[in-house]
Coordinates of C-alpha atoms in Angstrom, one line a residue:
M1 CA 107.2 136.0 95.3
E2 CA 104.1 136.4 93.3
P3 CA 100.8 136.2 95.2
I4 CA 98.7 133.1 94.9
E5 CA 94.9 133.2 94.4
G6 CA 93.5 129.7 94.8
L7 CA 94.7 126.6 93.0
D8 CA 96.4 126.6 89.6
A9 CA 95.2 123.0 88.9
D10 CA 94.0 119.8 90.6
V11 CA 97.4 118.3 89.9
I12 CA 100.8 119.7 88.9
V13 CA 103.0 117.5 86.8
V14 CA 106.7 118.4 86.8
G15 CA 108.3 117.3 83.6
G16 CA 106.9 117.0 80.1
G17 CA 108.8 113.9 79.1
L18 CA 107.3 110.4 78.5
G19 CA 106.2 109.7 82.1
G20 CA 104.9 113.1 82.9
S21 CA 103.0 113.5 79.6
A22 CA 101.4 110.0 80.0
A23 CA 100.4 110.9 83.6
A24 CA 98.9 114.3 82.5
F25 CA 97.0 112.5 79.7
Q26 CA 95.5 110.0 82.2
L27 CA 94.6 112.6 84.7
A28 CA 92.8 114.6 82.0
Q29 CA 90.9 111.5 81.0
R30 CA 89.8 111.2 84.6
G31 CA 88.3 114.8 84.4
L32 CA 91.0 116.5 86.5
S33 CA 92.7 119.9 85.7
V34 CA 96.5 119.6 85.2
L35 CA 99.3 122.0 84.9
V36 CA 102.5 120.6 83.3
I37 CA 105.6 122.4 84.2
E38 CA 108.6 121.7 81.9
A39 CA 112.1 123.1 82.6
G40 CA 113.2 122.9 79.0
P41 CA 111.9 124.5 75.8
G42 CA 108.6 124.0 74.0
E43 CA 107.9 122.4 70.7
D44 CA 108.9 125.4 68.7
V45 CA 112.6 124.9 69.5
L46 CA 112.9 121.2 69.8
T47 CA 115.1 121.0 66.7
P48 CA 118.3 122.8 67.5
P49 CA 119.8 125.1 64.8
R50 CA 122.4 123.6 62.5
P51 CA 125.9 124.9 63.0
T52 CA 127.3 127.1 60.2
R53 CA 130.1 125.6 58.0
R54 CA 132.6 127.8 59.8
E55 CA 131.5 126.5 63.2
Q56 CA 131.8 122.9 61.9
V57 CA 135.4 123.5 60.6
M58 CA 136.5 125.3 63.8
R59 CA 135.1 122.5 66.0
R60 CA 137.1 119.9 64.0
L61 CA 140.3 122.0 64.3
L62 CA 139.8 122.8 68.0
P63 CA 137.7 120.0 69.4
G64 CA 136.1 120.9 72.8
R65 CA 137.3 124.5 72.6
V66 CA 134.7 126.1 70.3
P67 CA 131.3 126.3 71.8
A68 CA 128.1 126.3 69.7
A69 CA 127.0 129.8 68.8
V70 CA 123.5 128.9 70.0
P71 CA 123.3 126.5 72.9
D72 CA 121.4 123.3 72.3
R73 CA 118.6 123.7 74.8
T74 CA 117.1 120.3 74.0
R75 CA 120.0 118.5 75.8
Y76 CA 120.2 117.7 79.5
P77 CA 123.9 117.4 80.3
Y78 CA 125.2 115.4 83.2
F79 CA 128.6 114.2 84.4
V80 CA 130.2 110.9 85.5
S81 CA 132.7 110.9 88.4
T82 CA 136.0 109.1 87.7
P83 CA 138.3 107.2 90.1
D84 CA 140.7 110.2 90.2
G85 CA 137.9 112.5 91.4
S86 CA 137.5 114.4 88.1
L87 CA 134.3 114.7 86.1
R88 CA 133.6 113.8 82.5
Q89 CA 130.4 114.6 80.6
A90 CA 128.3 111.5 80.0
P91 CA 128.6 110.5 76.3
T92 CA 124.9 110.5 75.6
R93 CA 122.0 112.8 74.8
M94 CA 119.3 113.1 77.4
G95 CA 116.3 115.1 76.4
H96 CA 115.4 118.6 77.8
G97 CA 112.1 120.0 76.8
V98 CA 108.6 118.6 75.9
G99 CA 108.9 114.9 75.0
G100 CA 112.1 114.5 77.1
S101 CA 114.5 111.9 75.9
S102 CA 111.9 110.4 73.6
Q103 CA 112.8 113.2 71.2
F104 CA 116.0 111.3 70.5
Y105 CA 115.3 107.6 71.2
A106 CA 114.9 105.0 68.5
A107 CA 111.3 104.2 69.6
A108 CA 112.0 100.5 70.4
L109 CA 109.1 99.9 72.9
S110 CA 109.0 96.4 74.3
R111 CA 107.5 95.3 77.6
F112 CA 109.4 94.0 80.6
K113 CA 108.9 90.3 81.1
R114 CA 107.1 88.9 84.1
S115 CA 110.4 87.8 85.5
D116 CA 111.6 91.4 85.6
F117 CA 108.9 92.1 88.2
T118 CA 110.3 89.5 90.6
E119 CA 113.5 89.4 92.7
A120 CA 116.6 88.8 90.6
A121 CA 118.5 85.5 91.1
P122 CA 121.3 85.8 93.7
G123 CA 124.1 84.8 91.3
R124 CA 123.5 87.8 89.1
S125 CA 125.4 90.2 91.4
A126 CA 128.7 90.0 93.1
E127 CA 127.3 92.1 96.0
T128 CA 123.9 91.9 97.6
P129 CA 121.7 94.3 95.6
L130 CA 118.8 96.4 97.0
P131 CA 115.4 94.7 96.9
N132 CA 114.4 94.7 93.2
A133 CA 110.9 93.1 93.0
W134 CA 108.2 95.4 91.9
P135 CA 105.4 95.9 94.5
V136 CA 103.0 96.2 91.6
D137 CA 101.2 93.0 90.4
Y138 CA 102.4 92.2 86.9
D139 CA 99.0 91.1 85.8
A140 CA 97.4 94.4 86.9
F141 CA 100.2 96.4 85.2
R142 CA 99.6 94.6 81.9
A143 CA 96.5 96.7 81.3
Y144 CA 98.6 99.8 81.4
Y145 CA 101.1 98.2 79.0
A146 CA 98.3 97.5 76.6
D147 CA 96.9 101.1 76.9
A148 CA 100.4 102.6 76.3
E149 CA 100.9 100.4 73.2
A150 CA 97.6 101.5 71.7
L151 CA 98.2 105.2 72.4
M152 CA 101.7 105.1 71.0
R153 CA 100.6 103.0 68.0
I154 CA 103.2 100.3 68.6
R155 CA 103.7 97.6 65.9
G156 CA 105.6 94.4 65.8
D157 CA 105.3 90.6 66.1
L158 CA 104.5 88.7 69.3
D159 CA 107.5 87.3 71.2
P160 CA 107.2 83.5 70.4
L161 CA 108.8 82.8 73.8
D162 CA 106.7 85.0 76.0
P163 CA 103.1 83.8 76.7
D164 CA 102.4 87.2 78.4
D165 CA 103.0 89.2 75.2
S166 CA 99.6 90.4 74.0
L167 CA 100.5 93.2 71.6
A168 CA 97.4 94.0 69.6
P169 CA 97.7 93.8 65.8
G170 CA 98.5 97.1 64.2
S171 CA 99.0 98.4 60.7
P172 CA 101.1 96.2 58.4
L173 CA 104.8 96.6 58.8
P174 CA 107.0 97.3 55.8
A175 CA 108.7 94.3 54.2
L176 CA 112.2 93.4 55.3
A177 CA 115.2 93.9 53.0
P178 CA 116.7 90.7 51.5
G179 CA 119.7 91.0 53.8
S180 CA 117.4 91.2 56.9
V181 CA 115.4 88.2 55.6
H182 CA 118.7 86.2 55.2
L183 CA 119.8 87.1 58.8
H184 CA 116.3 86.1 60.1
E185 CA 116.6 82.7 58.4
R186 CA 120.2 82.2 59.6
L187 CA 119.3 82.9 63.3
T188 CA 116.2 80.6 63.0
Q189 CA 118.4 77.8 61.6
R190 CA 120.6 78.1 64.6
G191 CA 117.7 77.4 66.9
L192 CA 116.8 81.0 67.9
H193 CA 113.4 82.8 67.7
P194 CA 113.9 86.1 66.0
Y195 CA 110.9 88.3 65.5
R196 CA 109.9 91.9 64.5
L197 CA 110.8 94.3 67.2
H198 CA 108.0 96.3 68.8
V199 CA 108.4 99.9 67.6
G200 CA 106.4 103.1 67.8
I201 CA 106.9 104.1 64.2
D202 CA 104.1 104.7 61.7
Y203 CA 106.3 104.0 58.6
E204 CA 104.4 106.4 56.4
A205 CA 105.8 106.8 52.8
G206 CA 109.3 108.2 52.9
C207 CA 109.9 107.3 56.6
G208 CA 113.6 107.5 57.6
E209 CA 113.0 106.2 61.1
C210 CA 114.5 109.4 62.7
F211 CA 116.6 107.6 65.3
T212 CA 118.9 110.4 66.3
G213 CA 116.4 113.3 66.6
R214 CA 112.8 114.4 66.6
C215 CA 110.6 113.2 63.7
P216 CA 109.3 116.4 62.0
R217 CA 106.3 114.5 60.7
G218 CA 105.3 112.8 64.0
D219 CA 105.7 109.3 62.5
K220 CA 107.9 108.4 65.5
A221 CA 106.0 108.1 68.8
D222 CA 107.2 110.3 71.6
G223 CA 105.8 111.7 74.8
N224 CA 104.9 115.0 73.2
N225 CA 103.0 113.8 70.1
R226 CA 101.3 110.8 71.7
F227 CA 100.4 112.0 75.1
L228 CA 101.0 115.7 75.8
V229 CA 99.4 117.2 72.6
P230 CA 96.2 115.1 73.0
A231 CA 96.1 116.0 76.7
L232 CA 96.3 119.7 75.8
A233 CA 93.5 119.2 73.3
T234 CA 91.1 118.2 76.1
G235 CA 91.2 121.8 77.5
R236 CA 91.9 120.4 81.0
V237 CA 95.7 120.6 80.7
R238 CA 98.0 123.7 80.5
L239 CA 101.7 123.8 79.8
E240 CA 104.4 126.1 81.1
V241 CA 107.9 125.7 79.4
D242 CA 111.3 127.2 80.2
A243 CA 110.2 126.9 83.9
P244 CA 112.7 125.0 86.0
V245 CA 111.3 124.0 89.4
R246 CA 113.5 125.2 92.2
E247 CA 111.7 123.8 95.3
I248 CA 108.6 122.0 96.5
R249 CA 106.7 122.8 99.7
V250 CA 103.7 121.0 101.1
D251 CA 101.1 122.3 103.6
D252 CA 97.5 121.7 104.6
D253 CA 96.3 123.7 101.6
G254 CA 98.2 121.6 99.0
V255 CA 101.5 121.5 97.2
H256 CA 103.4 124.6 96.4
V257 CA 105.9 124.5 93.5
V258 CA 108.5 127.3 93.2
V259 CA 109.2 127.9 89.5
G260 CA 112.1 130.0 88.2
T261 CA 113.2 131.2 84.8
A262 CA 115.4 129.1 82.5
D263 CA 118.7 130.8 81.7
G264 CA 120.3 130.7 78.3
A265 CA 121.8 127.2 78.9
G266 CA 118.6 125.7 80.2
D267 CA 120.3 124.9 83.6
P268 CA 118.7 121.6 84.7
V269 CA 119.8 121.9 88.4
G270 CA 118.3 125.2 89.4
D271 CA 118.8 127.2 92.6
A272 CA 115.9 127.7 95.1
S273 CA 117.6 130.8 96.5
R274 CA 117.0 132.7 93.3
G275 CA 113.3 132.9 94.1
G276 CA 110.6 132.6 91.5
R277 CA 106.9 132.3 91.2
E278 CA 104.6 129.8 92.9
R279 CA 102.1 127.4 91.5
R280 CA 99.8 125.4 93.7
A281 CA 97.7 122.3 93.4
R282 CA 96.1 119.5 95.4
R283 CA 98.6 116.9 94.3
L284 CA 102.0 116.8 92.6
V285 CA 103.4 114.3 90.2
L286 CA 107.2 114.4 89.7
A287 CA 108.5 113.2 86.3
A288 CA 111.7 115.1 85.9
G289 CA 113.6 111.9 85.1
A290 CA 115.7 109.5 87.0
L291 CA 118.4 112.2 87.5
G292 CA 116.2 115.3 88.0
T293 CA 113.4 113.9 90.3
P294 CA 115.6 112.8 93.2
L295 CA 117.6 116.0 93.1
L296 CA 114.5 118.1 93.3
L297 CA 113.2 116.1 96.2
D298 CA 116.5 116.3 97.9
R299 CA 116.8 120.1 97.7
S300 CA 113.2 120.7 98.9
A301 CA 114.3 120.7 102.5
S302 CA 110.9 121.7 103.9
L303 CA 109.5 118.4 102.8
W304 CA 111.6 116.6 105.4
R305 CA 111.0 118.7 108.5
D306 CA 108.2 116.4 109.7
A307 CA 109.0 113.3 107.7
P308 CA 112.3 111.4 107.5
R309 CA 114.2 111.9 104.3
P310 CA 114.3 108.5 102.5
A311 CA 117.7 106.9 102.9
M312 CA 117.7 105.6 99.3
L313 CA 116.8 109.0 97.8
G314 CA 119.1 109.4 94.8
R315 CA 120.6 105.9 95.4
G316 CA 120.2 102.6 93.6
L317 CA 121.0 104.1 90.3
M318 CA 120.9 101.6 87.4
F319 CA 122.0 101.7 83.8
H320 CA 121.7 98.9 81.3
L321 CA 124.9 97.4 79.9
T322 CA 125.0 97.5 76.1
D323 CA 127.3 95.7 73.8
T324 CA 127.1 96.7 70.1
W325 CA 128.5 94.8 67.1
A326 CA 128.4 94.8 63.3
A327 CA 127.5 91.6 61.5
K328 CA 127.8 90.5 57.9
A329 CA 124.7 90.8 55.7
P330 CA 124.3 90.2 52.0
D331 CA 123.4 93.8 51.2
G332 CA 123.0 97.2 52.8
A333 CA 120.2 97.9 55.2
T334 CA 117.1 99.7 54.0
V335 CA 114.0 100.8 56.0
P336 CA 113.1 99.3 58.3
K337 CA 116.5 99.2 59.9
K338 CA 115.0 98.8 63.4
W339 CA 113.5 95.4 63.0
L340 CA 115.2 92.5 64.8
C341 CA 114.5 91.3 68.3
V342 CA 115.9 88.1 69.9
R343 CA 115.0 87.2 73.5
D344 CA 116.3 83.6 73.7
F345 CA 119.0 84.6 76.2
Y346 CA 116.8 87.0 78.2
D347 CA 116.2 84.9 81.4
D348 CA 117.3 81.4 80.4
G349 CA 119.2 80.9 83.7
V350 CA 122.5 80.6 81.8
H351 CA 123.2 83.8 80.0
D352 CA 120.5 86.2 81.5
I353 CA 121.7 88.8 79.0
G354 CA 118.5 90.6 78.1
E355 CA 117.2 91.6 74.7
I356 CA 119.2 91.7 71.4
Q357 CA 117.8 94.2 68.9
S358 CA 118.8 96.1 65.8
L359 CA 120.5 99.3 66.7
G360 CA 119.1 100.9 63.6
G361 CA 122.4 101.9 62.0
A362 CA 125.2 100.4 59.9
L363 CA 128.9 100.3 60.2
S364 CA 130.2 103.7 59.0
P365 CA 133.4 105.8 59.4
G366 CA 132.0 107.4 62.7
P367 CA 131.7 104.2 64.7
I368 CA 135.0 102.8 63.2
A369 CA 136.8 106.0 64.3
G370 CA 135.4 105.4 67.8
I371 CA 136.8 101.9 67.8
L372 CA 140.2 103.1 66.7
R373 CA 140.3 105.7 69.4
G374 CA 139.4 103.1 72.0
R375 CA 142.1 100.7 70.8
L376 CA 144.7 103.5 70.8
A377 CA 143.8 104.9 74.2
S378 CA 146.5 102.9 76.0
T379 CA 149.2 103.4 73.4
P380 CA 151.6 106.3 72.5
L381 CA 149.2 107.1 69.6
R382 CA 146.4 108.1 71.9
R383 CA 147.3 111.8 71.3
L384 CA 146.7 111.4 67.6
P385 CA 144.1 114.0 66.5
A386 CA 140.6 112.8 65.6
A387 CA 141.0 114.3 62.1
A388 CA 143.9 111.9 61.4
L389 CA 141.7 108.8 62.1
K390 CA 138.9 109.8 59.8
P391 CA 140.6 108.8 56.5
I392 CA 141.7 105.5 58.0
A393 CA 138.1 104.9 59.3
W394 CA 136.7 105.7 55.8
V395 CA 139.0 103.2 54.1
I396 CA 138.1 100.5 56.6
A397 CA 134.3 101.2 56.2
R398 CA 134.7 100.9 52.4
V399 CA 136.5 97.5 52.7
L400 CA 134.1 96.1 55.3
G401 CA 130.9 97.4 53.7
P402 CA 127.7 98.7 55.3
R403 CA 127.2 96.0 57.9
P404 CA 124.1 96.4 60.2
I405 CA 124.8 97.0 63.9
F406 CA 123.1 95.1 66.7
A407 CA 123.0 95.6 70.5
T408 CA 122.3 93.9 73.8
I409 CA 120.3 95.4 76.6
T410 CA 121.4 93.7 79.8
E411 CA 119.7 94.2 83.1
D412 CA 121.6 96.2 85.8
L413 CA 120.9 95.6 89.5
P414 CA 120.5 98.4 92.1
H415 CA 123.2 99.1 94.6
A416 CA 123.2 101.8 97.2
H417 CA 126.7 103.1 96.3
N418 CA 125.5 104.0 92.7
R419 CA 123.8 107.4 93.0
V420 CA 123.1 110.8 91.5
R421 CA 124.0 114.0 93.3
E422 CA 124.7 117.7 92.7
Q423 CA 128.2 119.2 92.6
D424 CA 129.0 122.8 91.8
G425 CA 125.8 123.3 89.9
K426 CA 126.3 120.1 87.9
V427 CA 124.3 116.8 87.8
V428 CA 126.9 114.1 88.7
V429 CA 126.5 110.3 88.9
D430 CA 128.8 108.0 90.9
Y431 CA 128.5 104.6 89.2
A432 CA 130.5 101.3 89.1
V433 CA 129.6 98.3 87.0
D434 CA 128.8 95.2 89.1
P435 CA 131.7 92.7 88.7
A436 CA 129.4 89.7 88.2
L437 CA 127.6 91.7 85.5
R438 CA 130.9 92.6 83.9
Q439 CA 131.9 88.9 83.7
R440 CA 128.6 87.8 82.3
T441 CA 128.5 90.3 79.5
A442 CA 132.2 89.6 78.6
A443 CA 131.5 85.9 78.4
F444 CA 128.5 86.5 76.2
R445 CA 130.7 87.9 73.4
D446 CA 131.6 84.3 72.5
T447 CA 127.9 83.5 72.1
V448 CA 127.5 86.5 69.8
H449 CA 130.3 85.2 67.6
A450 CA 128.8 81.8 67.5
T451 CA 125.3 83.1 66.8
F452 CA 125.8 85.8 64.3
G453 CA 128.6 84.0 62.4
P454 CA 132.0 85.0 61.3
G455 CA 132.8 88.6 60.6
V456 CA 131.3 89.9 63.9
L457 CA 133.1 93.2 64.8
F458 CA 132.3 94.7 68.2
T459 CA 131.9 98.5 68.1
S460 CA 131.7 99.1 71.9
P461 CA 134.1 98.5 74.8
P462 CA 133.4 95.6 77.1
S463 CA 130.9 96.2 79.9
N464 CA 129.7 99.5 78.4
P465 CA 127.0 101.3 80.4
N466 CA 124.1 102.7 78.5
W467 CA 124.3 106.2 79.8
G468 CA 121.0 107.1 78.2
H469 CA 119.0 104.7 80.5
P470 CA 119.3 106.0 84.1
M471 CA 116.7 104.4 86.4
G472 CA 116.0 103.6 90.1
T473 CA 116.9 106.7 92.1
C474 CA 113.5 107.0 93.7
R475 CA 112.9 103.3 93.8
M476 CA 109.5 101.7 94.4
G477 CA 108.9 99.4 97.3
D478 CA 107.0 98.6 100.5
D479 CA 109.8 99.2 102.9
P480 CA 110.7 102.9 103.4
A481 CA 114.2 101.9 104.5
T482 CA 115.1 100.5 101.1
S483 CA 112.7 102.5 98.8
V484 CA 111.5 106.1 98.2
V485 CA 108.0 105.6 96.9
G486 CA 105.3 103.0 97.6
A487 CA 103.4 100.7 95.2
D488 CA 101.1 103.6 94.2
G489 CA 104.0 105.9 93.3
Q490 CA 103.5 108.0 96.4
V491 CA 106.6 109.3 98.2
H492 CA 106.9 107.7 101.6
G493 CA 105.7 110.2 104.2
Q494 CA 104.4 112.6 101.6
P495 CA 100.8 111.7 100.7
K496 CA 100.5 114.6 98.2
V497 CA 103.6 113.9 96.2
F498 CA 103.9 111.1 93.6
V499 CA 106.7 109.9 91.1
A500 CA 106.0 108.8 87.6
D501 CA 109.2 108.3 85.8
A502 CA 112.1 105.8 85.5
S503 CA 113.5 106.9 88.9
A504 CA 110.7 104.8 90.5
F505 CA 111.9 101.5 88.8
P506 CA 113.1 99.0 91.4
S507 CA 114.7 96.9 88.6
S508 CA 115.9 97.8 85.2
G509 CA 114.6 94.8 83.2
G510 CA 116.3 93.4 80.0
T511 CA 114.8 95.8 77.5
G512 CA 114.6 99.6 77.0
P513 CA 112.7 101.6 79.7
G514 CA 110.5 103.6 77.3
L515 CA 107.3 101.6 77.2
T516 CA 107.4 100.9 81.0
V517 CA 107.9 104.6 81.7
A518 CA 104.8 105.4 79.6
A519 CA 102.8 102.6 81.3
L520 CA 103.9 103.8 84.7
G521 CA 102.8 107.3 83.9
L522 CA 99.3 106.1 83.0
Y523 CA 99.3 103.9 86.2
V524 CA 100.4 106.7 88.5
G525 CA 97.8 109.0 86.9
D526 CA 95.1 106.6 88.0
Q527 CA 96.5 106.3 91.5
V528 CA 96.5 110.1 91.9
A529 CA 93.0 110.4 90.5
D530 CA 91.8 107.6 92.9
A531 CA 93.5 109.4 95.8
L532 CA 91.7 112.6 95.0
A533 CA 88.4 110.9 94.5
G534 CA 88.8 109.2 97.9

């Protein structure tokens, strides 16, 4: 173990994703020194190398058997347990490295509604969920929403149904394509209130919206370019990358963080027994994500020698449910593709289905091949190789045309049996969709057909979890028996340890978590600064 001479910073932030970067930014604005420790790579390797043509051919011929020549270190893999006890890798891309998952998201950044901060209606769940009201006053949190929107340069129209929406006017948005205008008019004629989605995209000349990867020009807002880079520019923030945290210890002198060295695969779990170097600060902010933060707390056994380990640590895991479908439009989509938002069914007491938004893509052979694979999964043709489906999918795509794809984001509720854990060095989630939620989303498909007109083609299976939106594993609340952190983000029984990522969410809301994670990071940054000042 390397010797320690004094403090490395006032505050250590573990995780350089959206929440951690926002917390570091706010702490720097308050005049504190900050050390950000990120397990993944730095900015210089955020764009993974393109596979060679030979690698691409071999992967098509031998799917799943030919590994990439250079591991993609920007990805945080995790696994989902199945009823038969086996594990399958989650079909999503979670970010690993500075910026976190905001490297890959589509930058749709809407606020939760006021109703998301209150207890859910009893009929929304077949089982009694964990308490899910936020212990933070919504009106106080609105200021952090406004700050996050300004810092991330978010643009869009005000939600005509939400009196709390106060998005400040930004730069003009690009005009909609004729097909998008036609769809807007069609939805309006059917009594709905469509509006321009809140997005963190600058739309400079030549913008392609970069939904599936990092924007090389910085037009798309992410945790790195909107928070971490400005924080580093203050001179009060330092960054260590490729530094997985193995363990946390707390004593009278402060917080000790044991940091290891990332292996070639960027192992996200870590092993405290492998030793490492220590970093020390007066306070610690954990922002390793809804999967990483609870696992790090759980394996830091010394934290729980004098304080009880929270019963809900790692539990209460939530994912949104997302239905996707293609709808007819008069012409192909052009930029902006990520434009539509509809919240008429959000909390109407009948559907309670959350937000509808443009997914940002169009019907193409890839999604069609996925639909075909799903339809054939229970037939003798399930063993048909993927290569055989591609020409069929191509023909179907040509016949149907480039229809835009839309999606729902439906609130999930927290249950103690849904959790994250470690198994044989892997991050594993045990998760089951709530039966009432399953029924509600299935019934909503009829409403989609009626709303978006004939020709709707669903591209997702029913009751499809959004595996890219894990939340709630270090849930916020006043009662230590049903929560892990308090209203200020402080871990119960650990006055020097705070949480500032989606793991602290007590509810999942009916929109994407990105903006709320950023606002929470700013909020927790202020709470830590106030605690140190006190």
